[in-house]
Coordinates of C-alpha atoms in Angstrom, one line a residue:
M90 CA 0.1 -0.1 -0.1
S91 CA 1.5 3.2 -1.0
L92 CA 1.6 6.4 1.3
T93 CA -0.4 8.3 -1.7
S94 CA -3.4 5.9 -1.1
L95 CA -3.1 6.6 2.8
A96 CA -3.1 10.3 2.5
P97 CA -5.9 12.1 4.2
S98 CA -8.3 13.5 1.5
G99 CA -12.0 14.8 1.1
D100 CA -13.2 11.5 -0.2
S101 CA -16.5 9.8 0.9
A102 CA -16.9 7.8 4.0
R103 CA -17.1 4.6 1.7
A104 CA -13.6 5.5 0.3
E105 CA -12.1 6.1 3.9
L106 CA -13.8 2.7 5.1
R107 CA -11.9 0.9 2.3
T108 CA -8.6 2.5 3.2
L109 CA -8.9 1.5 6.7
A110 CA -9.9 -2.1 5.8
R111 CA -7.0 -2.3 3.4
L112 CA -4.5 -1.2 6.0
A113 CA -6.4 -3.3 8.8
L114 CA -6.5 -6.6 7.0
P115 CA -2.5 -7.2 6.8
I116 CA -2.1 -6.0 10.4
T117 CA -4.9 -8.5 11.5
L118 CA -3.4 -11.4 9.7
A119 CA -0.1 -10.6 11.3
Q120 CA -1.5 -10.2 14.7
L121 CA -3.4 -13.5 14.2
G122 CA 0.0 -15.1 13.3
L123 CA 1.1 -14.0 16.8
V124 CA -1.6 -15.2 18.7
S125 CA -1.5 -18.6 16.7
M126 CA 1.8 -19.2 18.0
G127 CA 0.4 -19.3 21.5
L128 CA -2.7 -21.5 20.4
V129 CA -0.2 -24.0 18.6
D130 CA 1.8 -24.2 22.0
T131 CA -1.3 -24.7 23.8
A132 CA -2.6 -27.5 21.5
I133 CA 0.8 -29.3 21.9
I134 CA 1.0 -28.8 25.5
G135 CA -2.6 -29.4 26.3
R136 CA -2.4 -32.9 24.7
A137 CA 0.8 -33.6 26.5
S138 CA 0.1 -32.5 30.1
V139 CA -2.7 -30.8 31.9
Q140 CA -0.3 -29.9 34.7
D141 CA 2.2 -28.1 32.2
L142 CA -0.8 -26.2 30.4
A143 CA -2.1 -24.9 33.7
A144 CA 1.5 -23.7 34.6
I145 CA 2.0 -22.1 31.3
G146 CA -1.1 -20.2 31.6
I147 CA -0.1 -18.8 34.8
A148 CA 3.1 -17.8 33.3
R149 CA 1.8 -16.1 30.3
S150 CA -0.5 -14.1 32.5
I151 CA 2.5 -12.9 34.5
M152 CA 4.8 -12.3 31.2
F153 CA 1.9 -10.6 29.4
A154 CA 1.4 -8.1 32.2
V155 CA 5.2 -7.5 32.6
T156 CA 5.6 -7.1 28.6
S157 CA 2.6 -4.5 28.4
F158 CA 4.7 -1.8 30.0
G159 CA 7.2 -2.5 27.4
M160 CA 4.7 -2.7 24.9
G161 CA 3.6 0.8 25.7
I162 CA 7.0 2.2 25.1
A163 CA 6.9 0.5 21.5
F164 CA 3.6 1.9 21.0
A165 CA 4.7 5.4 21.7
L166 CA 6.0 5.3 18.2
E167 CA 2.4 5.2 16.9
P168 CA 1.7 8.9 17.1
L169 CA 5.2 10.1 16.9
A170 CA 5.9 8.1 13.4
S171 CA 2.3 8.5 11.7
Q172 CA 2.2 12.1 12.5
A173 CA 5.4 12.8 11.4
I174 CA 4.6 10.7 8.0
G175 CA 1.4 12.8 7.6
A176 CA 3.3 16.1 8.1
G177 CA 5.8 14.9 5.4
Q178 CA 9.0 14.3 7.7
P179 CA 10.2 10.7 7.4
A180 CA 13.4 11.5 8.9
R181 CA 11.6 12.5 12.1
A182 CA 9.8 9.1 12.0
W183 CA 13.2 7.3 11.9
A184 CA 14.6 9.3 14.7
A185 CA 11.6 8.5 16.7
L186 CA 12.1 4.9 16.0
Q187 CA 15.8 4.9 17.1
S188 CA 14.7 6.6 20.4
T189 CA 12.0 4.1 21.0
M190 CA 14.4 1.3 20.7
R191 CA 16.6 2.9 23.1
A192 CA 13.8 3.1 25.7
C193 CA 12.8 -0.4 25.1
A194 CA 16.4 -1.7 25.8
L195 CA 16.5 0.1 28.8
L196 CA 13.4 -1.8 30.1
S197 CA 14.3 -5.3 29.1
L198 CA 16.3 -6.5 32.1
P199 CA 14.3 -5.0 34.9
S200 CA 11.0 -6.4 33.2
V201 CA 12.3 -9.9 33.0
A202 CA 13.6 -9.7 36.6
L203 CA 10.1 -8.4 37.7
S204 CA 8.3 -11.5 35.9
F205 CA 10.5 -13.8 38.1
A206 CA 9.9 -11.6 41.2
A207 CA 6.0 -12.1 40.6
T208 CA 6.4 -15.7 41.0
L209 CA 7.0 -15.2 44.8
L210 CA 3.2 -14.2 45.1
L211 CA 1.7 -17.6 43.8
E212 CA 1.9 -19.7 46.8
P213 CA 0.6 -16.9 49.0
I214 CA -2.6 -16.2 47.1
G215 CA -3.4 -20.0 46.9
V216 CA -1.8 -21.4 43.4
E217 CA -0.9 -25.0 43.8
A218 CA 2.6 -25.5 44.8
A219 CA 2.9 -28.2 42.2
L220 CA 2.4 -25.8 39.3
I221 CA 5.0 -23.1 40.4
P222 CA 8.1 -24.9 38.9
G223 CA 6.7 -25.0 35.7
V224 CA 5.7 -21.3 35.7
R225 CA 9.3 -20.4 36.5
A226 CA 10.6 -22.9 33.7
Y227 CA 8.5 -21.1 31.1
L228 CA 9.5 -17.7 32.1
L229 CA 13.2 -18.7 32.0
G230 CA 12.8 -20.1 28.3
H231 CA 10.7 -16.8 27.4
A232 CA 13.4 -14.3 28.8
P233 CA 15.7 -14.1 25.7
G234 CA 12.7 -13.3 23.6
F235 CA 11.6 -10.2 25.5
L236 CA 13.7 -7.6 23.7
P237 CA 13.4 -8.9 20.3
F238 CA 9.5 -8.8 20.7
L239 CA 9.7 -5.3 21.7
A240 CA 11.9 -4.6 18.6
H241 CA 9.4 -6.4 16.5
L242 CA 6.7 -4.1 17.7
A243 CA 8.5 -0.9 17.2
Y244 CA 9.9 -1.7 13.8
R245 CA 6.4 -3.0 12.9
T246 CA 4.9 0.2 13.9
F247 CA 7.4 2.2 11.9
L248 CA 6.4 0.4 8.8
Q249 CA 2.8 0.7 9.4
A250 CA 3.0 4.5 9.7
H251 CA 4.4 4.1 6.1
G252 CA 1.6 2.1 5.0
E253 CA 3.8 -1.1 4.5
T254 CA 2.1 -4.0 6.3
R255 CA 3.3 -6.9 4.5
P256 CA 6.9 -7.4 6.3
A257 CA 5.0 -7.8 9.5
L258 CA 2.7 -10.6 8.0
V259 CA 5.7 -12.4 6.4
A260 CA 7.6 -12.2 9.7
S261 CA 4.5 -13.8 11.6
I262 CA 4.3 -16.8 9.1
A263 CA 7.9 -17.5 9.5
A264 CA 7.8 -17.0 13.3
N265 CA 4.8 -19.6 13.3
V266 CA 6.7 -22.2 11.3
V267 CA 9.9 -22.2 13.6
N268 CA 7.7 -21.9 16.9
A269 CA 5.6 -24.8 15.8
A270 CA 8.5 -27.1 14.9
L271 CA 10.5 -26.2 18.0
C272 CA 7.7 -26.5 20.5
G273 CA 6.7 -29.9 19.3
L274 CA 10.5 -31.1 19.5
L275 CA 11.4 -29.3 22.8
V276 CA 8.0 -30.1 24.7
R277 CA 7.6 -33.9 23.6
G278 CA 11.2 -34.5 22.7
D279 CA 11.6 -38.2 21.1
E280 CA 8.0 -38.7 21.3
M281 CA 7.5 -36.1 18.8
L282 CA 9.7 -37.6 16.2
A283 CA 8.1 -41.0 16.9
W284 CA 4.8 -39.3 16.0
L285 CA 6.3 -38.1 12.6
S286 CA 7.8 -41.5 12.2
L287 CA 11.2 -40.3 12.3
P288 CA 14.2 -42.3 14.4
P289 CA 14.8 -40.8 17.9
L290 CA 17.5 -38.6 18.6
G291 CA 17.8 -38.8 22.5
L292 CA 15.7 -35.4 22.7
P293 CA 14.3 -35.0 26.4
R294 CA 10.9 -33.7 27.1
L295 CA 11.5 -30.3 28.3
G296 CA 7.8 -29.5 29.0
A297 CA 7.1 -25.6 29.9
L298 CA 10.8 -24.8 29.3
G299 CA 10.7 -25.9 26.0
A300 CA 7.6 -23.9 25.1
G301 CA 9.3 -20.8 26.5
L302 CA 12.2 -21.5 24.4
A303 CA 10.3 -22.1 21.3
T304 CA 8.4 -18.8 22.0
S305 CA 11.8 -17.2 22.3
A306 CA 12.9 -18.4 19.0
G307 CA 9.7 -17.2 17.2
S308 CA 10.3 -13.7 18.6
A309 CA 13.8 -13.6 17.2
V310 CA 12.4 -14.4 13.8
L311 CA 9.7 -11.6 14.1
A312 CA 12.3 -9.1 14.9
A313 CA 14.7 -10.1 12.2
V314 CA 12.1 -9.9 9.4
V315 CA 10.8 -6.4 10.2
V316 CA 14.1 -4.9 11.2
S317 CA 15.3 -5.8 7.8
A318 CA 12.5 -4.3 5.8
A319 CA 12.5 -1.2 8.0
R320 CA 16.3 -0.4 7.4
Q321 CA 15.4 -0.1 3.7
R322 CA 13.5 3.1 4.8
R323 CA 16.2 4.8 6.6
P324 CA 16.5 8.3 5.4
A325 CA 20.0 8.9 3.6
A326 CA 21.0 11.9 5.9
A327 CA 19.0 11.3 9.1
R328 CA 19.9 14.4 11.2
E329 CA 16.7 14.7 13.1
R330 CA 16.5 13.8 16.8
V331 CA 13.6 12.8 18.9
A332 CA 14.7 12.8 22.8
T333 CA 14.0 9.5 24.4
G334 CA 12.4 11.4 27.2
A335 CA 9.7 12.2 24.6
V336 CA 9.2 8.6 24.0
F337 CA 8.8 7.8 27.6
R338 CA 6.3 10.8 28.2
L339 CA 4.1 9.1 25.5
G340 CA 5.0 5.5 26.5
V341 CA 4.6 5.3 30.2
P342 CA 0.9 6.4 30.0
I343 CA 0.2 3.9 27.1
G344 CA 2.5 1.3 29.1
L345 CA 0.5 2.0 32.4
H346 CA -2.8 1.8 30.5
L347 CA -2.0 -1.6 29.1
L348 CA -0.5 -2.6 32.4
V349 CA -3.8 -1.8 34.1
G350 CA -6.0 -3.7 31.7
S351 CA -3.6 -6.7 31.5
G352 CA -2.8 -6.6 35.2
A353 CA -6.3 -7.4 35.8
F354 CA -6.2 -10.4 33.4
A355 CA -2.7 -11.6 34.9
L356 CA -4.1 -11.4 38.5
L357 CA -7.1 -13.2 37.2
G358 CA -4.9 -16.0 35.6
M359 CA -3.2 -16.3 39.1
I360 CA -6.3 -16.4 41.1
V361 CA -8.0 -19.0 38.9
G362 CA -5.0 -21.2 40.0
R363 CA -6.9 -21.5 43.2
L364 CA -9.7 -23.3 41.5
G365 CA -7.4 -26.1 40.3
A366 CA -5.5 -27.3 37.2
H367 CA -8.7 -28.2 35.2
T368 CA -10.1 -24.7 35.6
V369 CA -6.9 -23.0 35.0
S370 CA -6.4 -25.2 31.7
A371 CA -10.0 -24.3 30.5
H372 CA -9.3 -20.7 31.5
Q373 CA -6.0 -20.6 29.2
I374 CA -8.0 -22.2 26.4
A375 CA -10.9 -19.9 26.2
L376 CA -8.4 -16.9 26.9
G377 CA -6.4 -18.2 23.9
L378 CA -9.4 -18.2 21.6
T379 CA -10.6 -14.8 22.8
S380 CA -7.1 -13.5 22.1
F381 CA -7.4 -14.9 18.6
T382 CA -10.6 -13.0 17.7
F383 CA -9.2 -10.0 19.5
M384 CA -6.6 -9.6 16.9
G385 CA -9.2 -8.6 14.5
A386 CA -10.0 -5.5 16.6
L387 CA -6.4 -5.0 17.2
G388 CA -5.7 -4.8 13.6
V389 CA -8.5 -2.2 13.1
A390 CA -7.3 -0.2 16.1
G391 CA -3.7 -0.2 14.5
A392 CA -5.2 1.0 11.3
T393 CA -7.3 3.6 13.1
S394 CA -4.3 5.0 15.0
V395 CA -2.5 5.4 11.7
R396 CA -5.3 7.2 9.9
V397 CA -6.0 9.5 12.8
G398 CA -2.2 10.3 13.0
H399 CA -1.8 10.8 9.4
A400 CA -5.0 13.3 9.4
I401 CA -3.6 15.1 12.2
G402 CA -0.1 15.4 10.8
A403 CA -1.7 16.7 7.5
G404 CA -3.8 19.1 9.4
A405 CA -7.2 17.5 8.4
P406 CA -10.1 16.6 10.9
P407 CA -9.7 12.9 12.1
R408 CA -13.3 12.3 13.3
R409 CA -14.4 10.3 10.3
S410 CA -11.5 8.0 10.6
A411 CA -12.0 7.3 14.2
L412 CA -15.7 6.8 14.0
L413 CA -15.4 4.5 10.9
G414 CA -12.7 2.4 12.5
L415 CA -15.1 1.8 15.7
A416 CA -17.9 0.8 13.4
L417 CA -15.4 -1.6 11.6
G418 CA -13.9 -3.1 14.7
T419 CA -17.3 -3.5 16.4
S420 CA -18.3 -5.5 13.1
V421 CA -15.4 -7.7 13.4
M422 CA -15.9 -8.6 17.0
A423 CA -19.5 -9.3 16.5
S424 CA -18.5 -12.1 14.0
G425 CA -16.2 -13.7 16.6
A426 CA -18.9 -13.3 19.2
L427 CA -21.6 -15.3 17.0
V428 CA -18.9 -18.1 16.4
F429 CA -18.5 -18.5 20.1
A430 CA -21.9 -18.4 20.8
L431 CA -23.0 -21.2 18.1
A432 CA -19.9 -23.6 18.5
P433 CA -18.2 -23.4 21.9
R434 CA -17.8 -27.3 22.4
W435 CA -16.2 -27.8 18.9
L436 CA -13.8 -24.7 19.6
V437 CA -12.6 -26.2 23.0
G438 CA -12.6 -29.7 21.9
L439 CA -9.7 -28.6 19.5
F440 CA -7.3 -28.3 22.4
T441 CA -8.5 -31.0 25.2
S442 CA -10.3 -34.2 25.3
D443 CA -10.6 -33.8 29.0
A444 CA -14.4 -33.9 30.0
E445 CA -14.1 -31.3 33.1
V446 CA -11.7 -28.9 30.9
L447 CA -14.2 -29.2 28.3
H448 CA -17.2 -28.2 30.2
I449 CA -15.7 -25.2 32.0
G450 CA -14.3 -23.9 28.7
V451 CA -17.6 -24.1 27.1
E452 CA -19.3 -22.0 29.9
L453 CA -16.3 -19.3 29.6
L454 CA -17.1 -19.0 25.8
Y455 CA -20.5 -18.2 26.3
V456 CA -19.4 -15.3 28.6
A457 CA -16.9 -14.4 26.0
A458 CA -19.5 -13.9 23.4
L459 CA -20.6 -10.6 25.0
F460 CA -17.2 -10.0 26.2
Q461 CA -15.9 -9.8 22.6
L462 CA -18.0 -6.7 21.5
F463 CA -16.9 -4.4 24.3
D464 CA -13.4 -5.5 24.2
G465 CA -13.3 -4.4 20.6
V466 CA -14.9 -1.0 21.0
Q467 CA -12.5 -0.1 23.6
V468 CA -9.3 -1.1 22.0
V469 CA -10.3 0.6 18.8
A470 CA -11.3 3.8 20.7
A471 CA -7.9 3.5 22.7
G472 CA -6.1 3.2 19.2
A473 CA -7.7 6.1 17.7
L474 CA -6.8 8.3 20.9
R475 CA -3.2 7.0 20.7
G476 CA -3.0 8.1 17.3
A477 CA -4.1 11.5 18.3
G478 CA -1.3 11.5 21.2
D479 CA -4.1 11.3 23.8
V480 CA -2.6 8.8 26.1
R481 CA -3.4 9.9 29.6
F482 CA -7.1 9.7 29.7
P483 CA -7.2 6.0 28.4
F484 CA -4.8 5.0 31.4
L485 CA -6.9 6.7 33.9
A486 CA -10.1 5.2 32.5
N487 CA -8.5 1.9 32.5
I488 CA -7.9 2.2 36.4
A489 CA -11.6 3.3 37.0
S490 CA -12.9 0.5 35.0
H491 CA -10.9 -2.6 35.8
W492 CA -9.8 -1.9 39.2
L493 CA -12.7 0.4 40.8
V494 CA -15.4 -1.6 38.9
G495 CA -14.4 -4.7 37.0
F496 CA -12.1 -6.6 39.5
P497 CA -14.1 -5.9 42.7
L498 CA -17.1 -7.5 40.9
T499 CA -14.5 -10.2 39.7
L500 CA -14.1 -11.3 43.2
L501 CA -17.8 -10.9 44.3
F502 CA -19.1 -13.2 41.4
G503 CA -16.4 -15.5 41.3
F504 CA -15.7 -16.3 45.3
T505 CA -18.5 -14.6 47.3
L506 CA -21.3 -15.8 45.0
S507 CA -19.5 -19.1 44.2
L508 CA -19.9 -18.8 40.5
G509 CA -16.3 -20.0 39.9
A510 CA -14.5 -19.2 36.8
K511 CA -17.7 -18.1 34.8
G512 CA -18.3 -15.7 37.7
L513 CA -14.7 -14.2 37.3
W514 CA -15.1 -13.7 33.6
W515 CA -18.3 -12.0 34.1
G516 CA -16.8 -9.5 36.5
L517 CA -14.0 -8.6 34.2
T518 CA -16.7 -8.1 31.3
T519 CA -18.3 -5.3 33.6
G520 CA -14.9 -3.7 33.5
L521 CA -14.6 -3.7 29.7
V522 CA -18.2 -2.2 29.5
T523 CA -17.2 0.4 31.5
N524 CA -14.0 1.2 29.7
S525 CA -15.5 1.2 26.3
V526 CA -18.1 3.7 27.3
L527 CA -15.7 6.1 29.0
L528 CA -13.2 5.8 25.9
V529 CA -15.9 6.4 23.2
V530 CA -17.1 9.5 25.1
R531 CA -13.7 10.8 25.1
L532 CA -13.0 10.3 21.7
L533 CA -16.3 12.0 20.6
R534 CA -15.4 15.0 22.6
L535 CA -11.7 15.3 21.5
T536 CA -12.5 14.9 17.8
R537 CA -15.0 17.9 17.8
G538 CA -12.2 20.4 17.7
K539 CA -8.7 20.6 16.0
I540 CA -6.1 18.4 17.8
I541 CA -2.5 19.9 18.1
R542 CA 0.4 17.5 16.9
V543 CA 2.4 15.5 19.5
G544 CA 5.5 17.6 20.4
V545 CA 3.7 20.9 19.4
G546 CA 2.9 23.2 22.3
A547 CA 3.6 23.3 25.7
A548 CA 2.2 20.1 26.8
G549 CA 3.8 17.9 23.9
A550 CA 0.5 16.1 23.5
A551 CA -2.8 16.1 21.9
R552 CA -5.3 18.5 23.2
L553 CA -8.3 20.3 21.9
A554 CA -7.4 23.5 20.2

């Protein structure tokens, strides 16, 4: 897709919707590729050990919460790069990318250390002691892939700002091939070779550690492909400079926004551990399936962020792009909700043959059918606001929605009313409903007036003119 086709114009709403869809589709496919790596791991591990599947589910909840802050720093590049491209300043977009990578590198080691520290809380909150070694083993294998994953996000964001989405799709396909092959071999060892009718090589069964190592290898492939593609767009004389502090000023609120939301899910993942390995496994399967459909909305959110940023950089009103993005994202998630409501048993059965896990997973997918709609609205609204450089309000809205509304109700429904895992999911759904309402109201208010570019004006952030 060329930058000319992405340029803001006075065309019809239908033309804008087509542009959004063309940009969102490859982003969505690339995101689906990322989630499919986790789903493949879940399928391989779920057939090998319910215990390992439960441990990895908890470990992923911890790692996702820790990674969320780094993702926020990487996503600071969205308004910086897209608005610079919209204003015809590609050298500034490249400078912002370099500053973003410096910020991500600074965060990597402390983030990995924090993920291991979080495991000290597992036993005190009631997680089965037998699961904890598997949690730590997965985190150990996952650790080398932390910085490559953030590099992939940053360089992919830079390419998206240029309307170049194919490298991320190629990267996700290549990473899936590597991850699937390694996960099967490292998790199941010679048993996998026997299943493939190949001679044994003396490979051990590494279980959770093997799954983590396979994910790290996949992250390295993701980074290698997009870094190579992005370097071809490096300006010949890149003399622009963007302070790393500017990245942190935008990225910290985005990271906190993601951390607040993912932290609620991470804590839920740990609390579910109190309900036993079967419930944790069902939760992990349902969460993987919802994450898969969520990628559709996340792709639309990325496209909406780019379109809003381009419009602001060019001095054009971004309201139409934002509202059409919301409509498109909601439509995508409604399709996923319909599938969950009509075929939950078949979907859960793809990952387990255990009757108890299957029963609990089906119940969770019925909740997820409603969950999906509001999750889509809130992520696209947040993407539009991020493209405008409005990063503080989404963070505050997330705190209010998930921790003042959603999480207390999660504990009430799940434990006080004894509704189990289904009650926990209903509680977090109320948080998503609240957050989607707050973000849409903010977006409607913000796009009524002219929005100042990021880095322009005293505050250095989007505001109503």
